[in-house]
Short mmCIF file of C-alpha atoms and ligand atoms in Angstrom, two decimals:
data_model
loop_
_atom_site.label_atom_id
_atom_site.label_comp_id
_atom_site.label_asym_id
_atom_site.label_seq_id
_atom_site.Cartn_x
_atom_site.Cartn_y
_atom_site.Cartn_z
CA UNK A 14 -32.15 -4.48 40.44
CA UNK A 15 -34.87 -3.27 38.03
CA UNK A 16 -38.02 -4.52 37.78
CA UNK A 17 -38.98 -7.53 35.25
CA UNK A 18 -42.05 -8.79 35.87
CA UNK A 19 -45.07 -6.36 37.68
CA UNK A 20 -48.47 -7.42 37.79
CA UNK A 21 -51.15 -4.76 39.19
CA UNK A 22 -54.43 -5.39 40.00
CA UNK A 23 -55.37 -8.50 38.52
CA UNK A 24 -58.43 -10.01 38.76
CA UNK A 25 -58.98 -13.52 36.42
CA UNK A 26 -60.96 -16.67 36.75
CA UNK A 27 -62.63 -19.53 35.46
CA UNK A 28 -66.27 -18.57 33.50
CA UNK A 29 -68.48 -16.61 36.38
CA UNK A 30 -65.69 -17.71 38.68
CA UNK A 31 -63.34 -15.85 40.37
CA UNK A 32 -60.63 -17.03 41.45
CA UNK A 33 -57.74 -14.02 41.78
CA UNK A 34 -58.92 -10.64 43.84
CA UNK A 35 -56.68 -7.13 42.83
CA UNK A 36 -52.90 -8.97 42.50
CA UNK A 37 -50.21 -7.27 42.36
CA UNK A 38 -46.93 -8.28 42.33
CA UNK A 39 -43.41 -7.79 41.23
CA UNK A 40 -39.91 -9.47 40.18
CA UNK A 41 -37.09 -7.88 39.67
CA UNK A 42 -34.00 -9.31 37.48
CA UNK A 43 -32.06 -11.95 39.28
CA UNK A 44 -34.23 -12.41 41.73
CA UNK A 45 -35.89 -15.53 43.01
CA UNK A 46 -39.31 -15.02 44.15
CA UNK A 47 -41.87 -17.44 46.18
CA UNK A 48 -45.62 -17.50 46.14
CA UNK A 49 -46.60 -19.63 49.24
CA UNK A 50 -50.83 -20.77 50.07
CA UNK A 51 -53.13 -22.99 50.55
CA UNK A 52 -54.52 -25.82 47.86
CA UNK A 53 -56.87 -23.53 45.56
CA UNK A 54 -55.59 -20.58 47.07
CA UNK A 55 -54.96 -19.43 43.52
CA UNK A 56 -51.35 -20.04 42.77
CA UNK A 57 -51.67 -22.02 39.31
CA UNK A 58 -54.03 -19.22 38.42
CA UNK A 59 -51.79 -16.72 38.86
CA UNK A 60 -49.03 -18.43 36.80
CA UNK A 61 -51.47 -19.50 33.80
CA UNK A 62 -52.02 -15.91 33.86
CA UNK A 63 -48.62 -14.51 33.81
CA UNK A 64 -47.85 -17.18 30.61
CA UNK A 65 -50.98 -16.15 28.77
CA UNK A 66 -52.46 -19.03 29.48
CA UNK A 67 -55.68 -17.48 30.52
CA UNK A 68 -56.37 -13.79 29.95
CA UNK A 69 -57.38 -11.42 33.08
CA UNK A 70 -60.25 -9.86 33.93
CA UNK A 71 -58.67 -7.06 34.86
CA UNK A 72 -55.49 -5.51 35.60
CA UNK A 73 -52.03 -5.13 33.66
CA UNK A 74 -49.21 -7.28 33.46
CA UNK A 75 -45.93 -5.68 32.09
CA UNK A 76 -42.78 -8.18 31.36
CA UNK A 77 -39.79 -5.37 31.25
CA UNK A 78 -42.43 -3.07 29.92
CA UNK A 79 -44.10 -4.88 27.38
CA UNK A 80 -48.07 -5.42 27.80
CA UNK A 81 -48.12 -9.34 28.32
CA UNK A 82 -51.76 -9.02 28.01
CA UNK A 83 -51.89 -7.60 24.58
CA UNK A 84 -49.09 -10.37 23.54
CA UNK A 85 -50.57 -13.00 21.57
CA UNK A 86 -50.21 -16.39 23.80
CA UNK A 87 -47.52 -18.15 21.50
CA UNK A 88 -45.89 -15.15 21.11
CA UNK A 89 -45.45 -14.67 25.27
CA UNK A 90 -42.59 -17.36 25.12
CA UNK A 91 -40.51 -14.97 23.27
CA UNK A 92 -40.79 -12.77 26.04
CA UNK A 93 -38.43 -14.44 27.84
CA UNK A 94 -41.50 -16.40 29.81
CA UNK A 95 -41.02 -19.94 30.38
CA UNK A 96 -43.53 -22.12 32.62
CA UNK A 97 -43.05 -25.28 33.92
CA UNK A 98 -46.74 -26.27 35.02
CA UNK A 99 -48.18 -28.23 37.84
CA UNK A 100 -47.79 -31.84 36.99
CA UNK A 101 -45.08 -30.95 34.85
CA UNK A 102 -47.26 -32.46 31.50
CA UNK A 103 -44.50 -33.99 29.50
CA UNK A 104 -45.33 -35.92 26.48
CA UNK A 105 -45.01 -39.12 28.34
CA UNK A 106 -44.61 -40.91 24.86
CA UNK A 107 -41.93 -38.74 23.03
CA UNK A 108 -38.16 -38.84 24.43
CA UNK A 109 -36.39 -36.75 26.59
CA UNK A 110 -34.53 -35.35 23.88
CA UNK A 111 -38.00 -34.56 21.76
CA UNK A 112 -39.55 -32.88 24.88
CA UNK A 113 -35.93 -30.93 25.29
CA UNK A 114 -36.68 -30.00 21.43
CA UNK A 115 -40.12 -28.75 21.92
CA UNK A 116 -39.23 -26.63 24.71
CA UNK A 117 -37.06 -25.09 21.72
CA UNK A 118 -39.70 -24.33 18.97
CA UNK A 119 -39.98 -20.54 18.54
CA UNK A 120 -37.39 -19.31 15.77
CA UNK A 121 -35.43 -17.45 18.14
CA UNK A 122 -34.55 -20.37 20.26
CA UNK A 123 -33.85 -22.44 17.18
CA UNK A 124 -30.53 -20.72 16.61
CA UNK A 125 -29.22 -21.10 20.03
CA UNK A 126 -30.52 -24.93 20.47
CA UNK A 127 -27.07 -26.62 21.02
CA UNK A 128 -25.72 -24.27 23.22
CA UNK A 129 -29.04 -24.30 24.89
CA UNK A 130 -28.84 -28.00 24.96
CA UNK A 131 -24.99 -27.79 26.61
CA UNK A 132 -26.59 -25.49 29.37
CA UNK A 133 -29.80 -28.31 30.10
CA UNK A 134 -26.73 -31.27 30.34
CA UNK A 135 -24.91 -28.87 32.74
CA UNK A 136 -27.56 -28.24 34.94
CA UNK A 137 -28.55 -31.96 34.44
CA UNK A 138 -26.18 -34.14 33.43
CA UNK A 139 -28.68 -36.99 34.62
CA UNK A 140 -30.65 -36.09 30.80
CA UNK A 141 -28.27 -36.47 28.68
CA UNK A 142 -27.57 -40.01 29.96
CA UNK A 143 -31.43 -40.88 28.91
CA UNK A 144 -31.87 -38.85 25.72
CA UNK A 145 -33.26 -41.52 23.70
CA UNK A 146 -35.83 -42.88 26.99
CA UNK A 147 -39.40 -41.94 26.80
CA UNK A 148 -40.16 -39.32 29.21
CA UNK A 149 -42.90 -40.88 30.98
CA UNK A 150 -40.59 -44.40 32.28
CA UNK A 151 -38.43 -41.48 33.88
CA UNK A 152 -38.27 -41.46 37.39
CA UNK A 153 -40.53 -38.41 39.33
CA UNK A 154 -37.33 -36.38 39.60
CA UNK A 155 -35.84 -37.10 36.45
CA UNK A 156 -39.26 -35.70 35.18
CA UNK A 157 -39.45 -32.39 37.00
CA UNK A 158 -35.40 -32.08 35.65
CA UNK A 159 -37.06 -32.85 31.98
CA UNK A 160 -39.92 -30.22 32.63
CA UNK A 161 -37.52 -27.76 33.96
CA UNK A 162 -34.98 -28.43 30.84
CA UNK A 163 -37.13 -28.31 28.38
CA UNK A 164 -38.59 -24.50 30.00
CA UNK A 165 -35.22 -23.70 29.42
CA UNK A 166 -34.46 -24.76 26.01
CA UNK A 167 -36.57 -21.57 25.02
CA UNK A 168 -33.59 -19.24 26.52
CA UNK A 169 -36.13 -18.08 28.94
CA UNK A 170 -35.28 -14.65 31.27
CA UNK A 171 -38.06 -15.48 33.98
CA UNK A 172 -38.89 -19.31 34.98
CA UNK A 173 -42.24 -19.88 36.31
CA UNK A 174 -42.22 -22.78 38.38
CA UNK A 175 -45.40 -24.41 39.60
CA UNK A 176 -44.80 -26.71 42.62
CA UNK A 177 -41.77 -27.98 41.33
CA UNK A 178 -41.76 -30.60 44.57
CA UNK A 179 -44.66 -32.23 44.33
CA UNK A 180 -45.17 -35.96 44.45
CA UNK A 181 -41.28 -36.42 45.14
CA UNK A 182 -39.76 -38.43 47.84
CA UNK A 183 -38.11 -35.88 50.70
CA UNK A 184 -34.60 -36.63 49.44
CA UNK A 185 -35.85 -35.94 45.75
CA UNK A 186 -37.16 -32.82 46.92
CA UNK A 187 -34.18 -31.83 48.63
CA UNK A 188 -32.15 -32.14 44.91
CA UNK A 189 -35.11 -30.07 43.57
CA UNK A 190 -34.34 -27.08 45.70
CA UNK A 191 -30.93 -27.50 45.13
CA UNK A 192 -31.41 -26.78 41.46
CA UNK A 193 -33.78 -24.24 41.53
CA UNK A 194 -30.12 -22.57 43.54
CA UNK A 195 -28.40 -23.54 40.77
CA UNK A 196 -30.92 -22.18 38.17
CA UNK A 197 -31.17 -18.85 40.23
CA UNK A 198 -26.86 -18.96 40.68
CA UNK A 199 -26.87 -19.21 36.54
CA UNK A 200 -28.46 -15.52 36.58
CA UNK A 201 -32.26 -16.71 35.59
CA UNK A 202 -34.81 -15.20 36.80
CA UNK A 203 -37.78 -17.14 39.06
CA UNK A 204 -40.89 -17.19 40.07
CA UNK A 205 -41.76 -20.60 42.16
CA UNK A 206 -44.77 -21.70 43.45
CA UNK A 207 -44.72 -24.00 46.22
CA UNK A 208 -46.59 -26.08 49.39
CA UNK A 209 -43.35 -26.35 50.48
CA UNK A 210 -43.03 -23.22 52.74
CA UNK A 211 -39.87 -23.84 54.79
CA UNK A 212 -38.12 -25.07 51.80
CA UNK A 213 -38.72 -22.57 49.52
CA UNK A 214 -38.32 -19.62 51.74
CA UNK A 215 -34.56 -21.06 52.03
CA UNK A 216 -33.86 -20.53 48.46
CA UNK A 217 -36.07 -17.46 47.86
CA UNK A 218 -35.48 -13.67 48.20
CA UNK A 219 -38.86 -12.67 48.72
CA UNK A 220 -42.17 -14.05 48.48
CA UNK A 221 -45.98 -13.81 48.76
CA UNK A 222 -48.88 -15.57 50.53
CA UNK A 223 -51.61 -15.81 48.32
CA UNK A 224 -55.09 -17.03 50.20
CA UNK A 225 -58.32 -16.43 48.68
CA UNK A 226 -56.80 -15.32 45.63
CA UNK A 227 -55.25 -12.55 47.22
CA UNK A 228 -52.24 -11.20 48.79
CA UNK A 229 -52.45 -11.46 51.84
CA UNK A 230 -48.85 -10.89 53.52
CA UNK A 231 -45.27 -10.05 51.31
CA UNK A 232 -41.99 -9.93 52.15
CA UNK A 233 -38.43 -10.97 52.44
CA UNK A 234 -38.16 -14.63 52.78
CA UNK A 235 -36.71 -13.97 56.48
CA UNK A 236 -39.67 -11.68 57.09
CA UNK A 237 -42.10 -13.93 56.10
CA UNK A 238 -40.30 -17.09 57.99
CA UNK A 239 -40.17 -14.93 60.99
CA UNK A 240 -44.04 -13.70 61.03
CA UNK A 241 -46.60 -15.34 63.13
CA UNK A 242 -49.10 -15.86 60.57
CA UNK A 243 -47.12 -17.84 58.25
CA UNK A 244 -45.68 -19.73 61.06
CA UNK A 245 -48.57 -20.90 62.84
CA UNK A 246 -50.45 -21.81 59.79
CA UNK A 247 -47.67 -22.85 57.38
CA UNK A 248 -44.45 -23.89 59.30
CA UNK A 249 -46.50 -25.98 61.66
CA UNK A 250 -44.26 -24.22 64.38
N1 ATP B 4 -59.99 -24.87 34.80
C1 ATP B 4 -60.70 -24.45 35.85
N2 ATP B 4 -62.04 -24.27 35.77
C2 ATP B 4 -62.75 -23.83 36.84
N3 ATP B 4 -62.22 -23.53 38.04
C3 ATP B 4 -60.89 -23.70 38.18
C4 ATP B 4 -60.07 -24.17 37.10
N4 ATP B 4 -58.80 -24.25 37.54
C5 ATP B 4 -58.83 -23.86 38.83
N5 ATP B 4 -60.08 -23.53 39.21
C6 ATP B 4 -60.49 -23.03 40.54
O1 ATP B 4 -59.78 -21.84 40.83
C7 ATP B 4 -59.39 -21.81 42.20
C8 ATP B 4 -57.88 -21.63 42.29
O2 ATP B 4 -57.27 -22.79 41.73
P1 ATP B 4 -55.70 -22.91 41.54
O3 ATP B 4 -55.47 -24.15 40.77
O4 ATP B 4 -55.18 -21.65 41.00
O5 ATP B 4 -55.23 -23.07 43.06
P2 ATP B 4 -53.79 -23.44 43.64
O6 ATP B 4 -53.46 -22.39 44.64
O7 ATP B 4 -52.83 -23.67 42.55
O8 ATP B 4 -54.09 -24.81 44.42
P3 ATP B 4 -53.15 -26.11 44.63
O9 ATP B 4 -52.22 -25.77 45.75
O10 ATP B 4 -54.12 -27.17 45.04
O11 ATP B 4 -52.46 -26.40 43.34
C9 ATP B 4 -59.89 -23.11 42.82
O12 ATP B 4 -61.07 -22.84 43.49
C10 ATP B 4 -60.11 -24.02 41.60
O13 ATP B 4 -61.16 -24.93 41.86
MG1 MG B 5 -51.73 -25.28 41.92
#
């Protein structure tokens, strides 16, 4: 595997505050990768950072070698970044299929928007059912699939996913992990964020802990299930 993604020692925040301490991390291609921690730990932080959504401090971020820093926000996307944020912020008012098309707005994913579209209503047949219903009268899940589908009508390498479980129902949540499996199984590569810690370390290779805003334990997914730490505070075991 060679690497993808490698943050080093980032430091960002909000105005005078701080809210991520010397981060460094790093995804290599195919792999799925967790980031586990407490609420304001930092997680959507780190995510707005890696999508250019807010600029670091400090540090470098390299996405197979290119200075994501230096990349103009818009242009980031073409990267091969795609982030599905927290609350997965849909336009609630526009149709599935015109939030599948806006996923699909730089040039380059222009040219490969049916086939693109063929992969989202393989992954989700549920979508192209409602194509023509407004996002926002979708069901939770149906949302997060929307979210999700439209990251990936930009032909994305990496998917960023931030808390891709929240505010489902259990059995809801259970069909979420099952397609980030499925994402990770079509060769993507991903970076999740989630509360969910035994979940997510079953469909993970590796992941983080992130308290504080920073690292404070990494490992394989079976390491980090296994360690007292993470059990104690996260696994309720
Ligand atoms: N737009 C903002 N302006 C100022 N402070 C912010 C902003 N967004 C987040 N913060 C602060 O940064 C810190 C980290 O927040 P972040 O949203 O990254 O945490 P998180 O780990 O994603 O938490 P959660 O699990 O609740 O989603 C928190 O203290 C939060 O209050
Ligand atoms: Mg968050």
């Amino acid at each position: 595997m060679t690497g993808m993604l490698e943050l080093k020692s980032i430091d960002a925040g909000y105005g005078s505050f701080q809210a991520l301490f010397d981060v460094s991390l790093d995804v290599r291609a195919g792999e799925a990768v967790g980031v586990i921690g407490p609420n304001g730990a930092g997680k959507t932080t780190l995510m707005r950072v890696i999508s250019g959504l807010i600029r670091p401090i400090r540090g470098t971020i390299a996405m197979e070698g290119t200075d994501v820093v230096a990349t103009p926000p818009h242009r980031i996307v073409s990267l091969g970044i795609a982030h599905v944020p927290e609350n997965r912020r849909l336009f609630p008012r526009l149709t599935v299929a015109d939030n599948l098309k806006m996923g699909a707005y730089m040039p380059g994913a222009r040219a490969h928007y049916v086939e693109r579209l063929e992969f989202v209503f393989e992954l989700f047949p549920r979508l192209k059912e409602r194509l023509q219903q407004m996002a926002g009268t979708m069901s939770g899940g149906e949302q997060q699939m929307c979210a999700i589908g439209r990251a990936l009508m930009s032909n994305p390498k990496l998917l960023l996913l931030d808390e891709p479980s929240a505010g489902l129902a259990p059995v809801v949540v259970q069909q979420v992990f099952e397609l980030v499996k499925r994402i990770r199984a079509s060769g993507l590569t991903v970076l999740i964020v989630e509360q969910n810690v035994q979940q997510v370390l079953r469909v993970v290779d590796r992941a983080y802990l992130l308290e504080a805003g920073s690292i404070r334990a990494a490992g394989s997914a079976a390491e980090l299930a296994a360690s007292d730490t993470i059990k104690q505070a996260y696994l309720g075991v």
